[in-house]
PDB file of C-alpha atoms in Angstrom:
ATOM      1  CA  MET A   1     117.580 137.569  83.329  1.00 90.00           C
ATOM      2  CA  LYS A   2     117.096 133.158  83.495  1.00 92.00           C
ATOM      3  CA  VAL A   3     115.548 131.394  86.352  1.00 93.00           C
ATOM      4  CA  LEU A   4     115.085 128.467  86.525  1.00 92.00           C
ATOM      5  CA  LEU A   5     111.181 128.272  87.998  1.00 92.00           C
ATOM      6  CA  LEU A   6     110.765 126.159  91.058  1.00 90.00           C
ATOM      7  CA  GLN A   7     107.138 125.632  91.352  1.00 92.00           C
ATOM      8  CA  ASP A   8     104.314 125.926  88.057  1.00 93.00           C
ATOM      9  CA  ILE A   9     103.393 129.563  88.089  1.00 91.00           C
ATOM     10  CA  LYS A  10     100.579 129.828  85.715  1.00 92.00           C
ATOM     11  CA  GLY A  11     100.709 132.115  82.660  1.00 90.00           C
ATOM     12  CA  THR A  12     104.578 131.678  83.271  1.00 91.00           C
ATOM     13  CA  GLY A  13     106.199 128.592  82.802  1.00 92.00           C
ATOM     14  CA  ASN A  14     105.724 125.075  84.423  1.00 91.00           C
ATOM     15  CA  LYS A  15     108.386 123.240  87.647  1.00 88.00           C
ATOM     16  CA  GLY A  16     112.106 122.813  86.082  1.00 85.00           C
ATOM     17  CA  GLN A  17     111.356 125.383  83.345  1.00 88.00           C
ATOM     18  CA  ILE A  18     114.401 127.669  82.223  1.00 89.00           C
ATOM     19  CA  LEU A  19     113.117 130.932  81.309  1.00 91.00           C
ATOM     20  CA  GLU A  20     114.790 134.370  79.693  1.00 93.00           C
ATOM     21  CA  VAL A  21     112.109 137.214  81.977  1.00 94.00           C
ATOM     22  CA  SER A  22     113.011 140.785  82.534  1.00 95.00           C
ATOM     23  CA  ASP A  23     114.575 141.758  85.608  1.00 95.00           C
ATOM     24  CA  GLY A  24     111.926 143.183  87.728  1.00 96.00           C
ATOM     25  CA  TYR A  25     109.886 140.534  86.996  1.00 94.00           C
ATOM     26  CA  ALA A  26     112.679 138.348  88.511  1.00 94.00           C
ATOM     27  CA  ARG A  27     113.739 140.604  91.352  1.00 95.00           C
ATOM     28  CA  ASN A  28     109.991 141.964  92.217  1.00 96.00           C
ATOM     29  CA  PHE A  29     108.177 138.590  92.689  1.00 94.00           C
ATOM     30  CA  LEU A  30     109.954 135.405  91.463  1.00 94.00           C
ATOM     31  CA  LEU A  31     112.622 135.587  93.521  1.00 95.00           C
ATOM     32  CA  PRO A  32     111.409 136.984  96.895  1.00 96.00           C
ATOM     33  CA  LYS A  33     108.511 134.822  96.822  1.00 95.00           C
ATOM     34  CA  LYS A  34     110.668 131.905  95.865  1.00 94.00           C
ATOM     35  CA  LEU A  35     109.233 130.753  92.802  1.00 94.00           C
ATOM     36  CA  ALA A  36     112.716 130.655  91.073  1.00 94.00           C
ATOM     37  CA  LYS A  37     116.148 130.801  91.799  1.00 93.00           C
ATOM     38  CA  ILE A  38     118.770 132.531  88.941  1.00 93.00           C
ATOM     39  CA  ALA A  39     120.196 130.177  87.068  1.00 90.00           C
ATOM     40  CA  SER A  40     123.360 128.650  86.612  1.00 90.00           C
ATOM     41  CA  LYS A  41     124.969 125.956  85.789  1.00 89.00           C
ATOM     42  CA  GLU A  42     125.852 124.458  89.000  1.00 91.00           C
ATOM     43  CA  LEU A  43     121.700 124.758  89.671  1.00 88.00           C
ATOM     44  CA  ILE A  44     120.312 123.567  86.932  1.00 85.00           C
ATOM     45  CA  ASN A  45     123.148 119.975  87.269  1.00 89.00           C
ATOM     46  CA  GLN A  46     121.563 119.819  91.239  1.00 88.00           C
ATOM     47  CA  PHE A  47     117.901 120.052  90.156  1.00 85.00           C
ATOM     48  CA  LYS A  48     117.973 117.702  87.435  1.00 86.00           C
ATOM     49  CA  GLN A  49     119.939 115.346  89.841  1.00 92.00           C
ATOM     50  CA  SER A  50     116.983 115.888  92.688  1.00 87.00           C
ATOM     51  CA  GLU A  51     114.287 115.248  89.526  1.00 87.00           C
ATOM     52  CA  GLU A  52     116.358 111.772  88.511  1.00 92.00           C
ATOM     53  CA  ARG A  53     116.241 110.650  92.291  1.00 94.00           C
ATOM     54  CA  GLU A  54     112.693 111.757  92.325  1.00 90.00           C
ATOM     55  CA  ASN A  55     111.778 109.693  89.017  1.00 92.00           C
ATOM     56  CA  LYS A  56     113.399 106.305  90.241  1.00 95.00           C
ATOM     57  CA  LEU A  57     111.800 106.886  93.838  1.00 94.00           C
ATOM     58  CA  MET A  58     108.403 107.571  91.909  1.00 91.00           C
ATOM     59  CA  GLU A  59     109.107 104.212  90.137  1.00 93.00           C
ATOM     60  CA  GLN A  60     110.163 102.045  92.957  1.00 93.00           C
ATOM     61  CA  GLU A  61     106.830 103.579  94.880  1.00 90.00           C
ATOM     62  CA  LEU A  62     104.832 102.416  91.709  1.00 91.00           C
ATOM     63  CA  LYS A  63     105.628  98.910  91.336  1.00 92.00           C
ATOM     64  CA  ALA A  64     105.569  97.990  94.697  1.00 89.00           C
ATOM     65  CA  ASN A  65     102.100  99.509  94.802  1.00 89.00           C
ATOM     66  CA  GLN A  66     101.583  97.388  91.654  1.00 91.00           C
ATOM     67  CA  LYS A  67     102.767  94.162  93.359  1.00 90.00           C
ATOM     68  CA  LYS A  68     100.118  95.218  96.647  1.00 88.00           C
ATOM     69  CA  ALA A  69      98.010  95.201  94.243  1.00 89.00           C
ATOM     70  CA  SER A  70      97.902  92.486  92.512  1.00 90.00           C
ATOM     71  CA  GLN A  71      98.368  90.782  95.327  1.00 89.00           C
ATOM     72  CA  ILE A  72      95.188  91.905  96.889  1.00 89.00           C
ATOM     73  CA  ASP A  73      93.189  92.513  93.981  1.00 90.00           C
ATOM     74  CA  GLY A  74      90.153  89.807  93.802  1.00 90.00           C
ATOM     75  CA  GLU A  75      91.165  88.768  97.185  1.00 90.00           C
ATOM     76  CA  GLU A  76      88.663  88.014 100.172  1.00 91.00           C
ATOM     77  CA  ILE A  77      88.732  88.080 104.099  1.00 93.00           C
ATOM     78  CA  GLU A  78      86.167  87.567 106.416  1.00 94.00           C
ATOM     79  CA  ILE A  79      85.191  89.775 109.295  1.00 93.00           C
ATOM     80  CA  LYS A  80      83.637  87.741 112.266  1.00 93.00           C
ATOM     81  CA  VAL A  81      81.808  90.038 114.285  1.00 93.00           C
ATOM     82  CA  LYS A  82      78.394  90.669 117.012  1.00 92.00           C
ATOM     83  CA  ALA A  83      75.207  90.618 115.599  1.00 93.00           C
ATOM     84  CA  SER A  84      71.995  91.425 116.367  1.00 92.00           C
ATOM     85  CA  ALA A  85      69.275  89.101 115.243  1.00 91.00           C
ATOM     86  CA  THR A  86      68.106  90.889 112.713  1.00 92.00           C
ATOM     87  CA  GLY A  87      71.890  91.004 111.299  1.00 90.00           C
ATOM     88  CA  THR A  88      72.644  94.600 112.962  1.00 93.00           C
ATOM     89  CA  LEU A  89      76.201  94.937 114.011  1.00 93.00           C
ATOM     90  CA  TYR A  90      76.653  96.218 117.639  1.00 93.00           C
ATOM     91  CA  SER A  91      80.065  97.964 115.989  1.00 91.00           C
ATOM     92  CA  ALA A  92      80.269  99.366 112.664  1.00 93.00           C
ATOM     93  CA  ILE A  93      83.388  98.133 110.562  1.00 93.00           C
ATOM     94  CA  GLY A  94      84.928 100.833 109.035  1.00 92.00           C
ATOM     95  CA  SER A  95      87.999 101.005 107.084  1.00 91.00           C
ATOM     96  CA  ALA A  96      90.731 101.134 110.058  1.00 92.00           C
ATOM     97  CA  LYS A  97      89.686  97.541 110.983  1.00 93.00           C
ATOM     98  CA  ILE A  98      89.277  96.215 107.444  1.00 92.00           C
ATOM     99  CA  VAL A  99      93.267  97.207 107.012  1.00 92.00           C
ATOM    100  CA  GLU A 100      94.440  95.160 110.218  1.00 92.00           C
ATOM    101  CA  GLU A 101      92.190  92.161 108.591  1.00 91.00           C
ATOM    102  CA  ILE A 102      94.094  93.123 105.263  1.00 90.00           C
ATOM    103  CA  LYS A 103      97.307  92.908 107.345  1.00 91.00           C
ATOM    104  CA  LYS A 104      96.386  89.526 109.144  1.00 91.00           C
ATOM    105  CA  GLN A 105      94.892  87.619 106.150  1.00 91.00           C
ATOM    106  CA  ILE A 106      96.690  88.679 103.212  1.00 89.00           C
ATOM    107  CA  LYS A 107      99.811  90.209 104.812  1.00 88.00           C
ATOM    108  CA  SER A 108      99.672  93.392 103.050  1.00 85.00           C
ATOM    109  CA  ASN A 109     100.578  96.326 104.330  1.00 86.00           C
ATOM    110  CA  ILE A 110      98.540  99.061 102.978  1.00 89.00           C
ATOM    111  CA  LYS A 111      96.888 102.250 104.883  1.00 89.00           C
ATOM    112  CA  SER A 112      93.184 103.266 105.495  1.00 88.00           C
ATOM    113  CA  GLU A 113      92.961 106.076 103.715  1.00 91.00           C
ATOM    114  CA  GLN A 114      93.761 103.999 100.889  1.00 91.00           C
ATOM    115  CA  VAL A 115      89.988 102.211 101.678  1.00 91.00           C
ATOM    116  CA  VAL A 116      87.096 103.718  99.456  1.00 92.00           C
ATOM    117  CA  LEU A 117      84.658 103.149 102.133  1.00 90.00           C
ATOM    118  CA  ASN A 118      81.087 105.999 101.638  1.00 88.00           C
ATOM    119  CA  LYS A 119      79.461 104.851 105.009  1.00 91.00           C
ATOM    120  CA  PRO A 120      81.105 102.231 107.275  1.00 92.00           C
ATOM    121  CA  ILE A 121      79.641  98.505 107.428  1.00 93.00           C
ATOM    122  CA  LYS A 122      76.735  98.130 110.212  1.00 93.00           C
ATOM    123  CA  GLU A 123      75.336  94.874 109.136  1.00 94.00           C
ATOM    124  CA  ILE A 124      76.211  90.990 108.102  1.00 95.00           C
ATOM    125  CA  GLY A 125      76.878  90.868 104.129  1.00 94.00           C
ATOM    126  CA  GLU A 126      79.281  90.634 101.809  1.00 94.00           C
ATOM    127  CA  TYR A 127      80.462  93.815  99.756  1.00 94.00           C
ATOM    128  CA  LYS A 128      83.086  95.024  97.715  1.00 94.00           C
ATOM    129  CA  ILE A 129      86.027  97.545  98.601  1.00 93.00           C
ATOM    130  CA  LYS A 130      87.985  99.158  96.552  1.00 93.00           C
ATOM    131  CA  ILE A 131      91.261 100.376  97.602  1.00 92.00           C
ATOM    132  CA  LYS A 132      93.216 103.086  96.151  1.00 92.00           C
ATOM    133  CA  PHE A 133      97.540 102.801  95.285  1.00 88.00           C
ATOM    134  CA  GLY A 134      97.391 106.027  93.323  1.00 83.00           C
ATOM    135  CA  HIS A 135      98.794 106.841  89.684  1.00 82.00           C
ATOM    136  CA  GLY A 136      95.172 105.399  88.849  1.00 86.00           C
ATOM    137  CA  LEU A 137      96.053 101.569  90.518  1.00 89.00           C
ATOM    138  CA  GLU A 138      92.775 100.235  92.492  1.00 91.00           C
ATOM    139  CA  ALA A 139      92.244  96.988  93.847  1.00 91.00           C
ATOM    140  CA  GLU A 140      88.371  95.197  95.016  1.00 93.00           C
ATOM    141  CA  LEU A 141      88.357  93.451  97.861  1.00 91.00           C
ATOM    142  CA  ARG A 142      86.005  91.485  98.879  1.00 94.00           C
ATOM    143  CA  VAL A 143      84.513  91.489 102.395  1.00 93.00           C
ATOM    144  CA  ILE A 144      82.338  89.072 104.212  1.00 94.00           C
ATOM    145  CA  VAL A 145      81.124  90.194 107.687  1.00 94.00           C
ATOM    146  CA  SER A 146      79.799  87.292 109.705  1.00 93.00           C
ATOM    147  CA  GLN A 147      78.719  86.044 113.239  1.00 88.00           C
TER     148      GLN A 147
END
């Protein structure tokens, strides 16, 4: 029986592959768990079209992320906060505050999950922050925390 795999299956094949499998394997395992569908010309064409659409969307997303990364990379933002005489901040700066300042100062729209911050900033100083855009794209940003 020919089936079109809808997901990667270890030891069997990858998503999008058309395989010849035994009838029992298809009926008892693949089809009930919705891991595959019986291969027909219509189904194969639909799958190829949806893959092409996904690839175009991924390509557009990659271009947009490259533009954002080049816009942010090497930039610096300044965050003014209240701090004690020793330089300790009264409230820590997290990724949400950094994203807010990026939107204000650089006018780039990113999400707080993209900001790589090991721990919140709690002291006045200069910090290098990485921003990940997926697809291996990263940008580095200088954050200056002052009073």
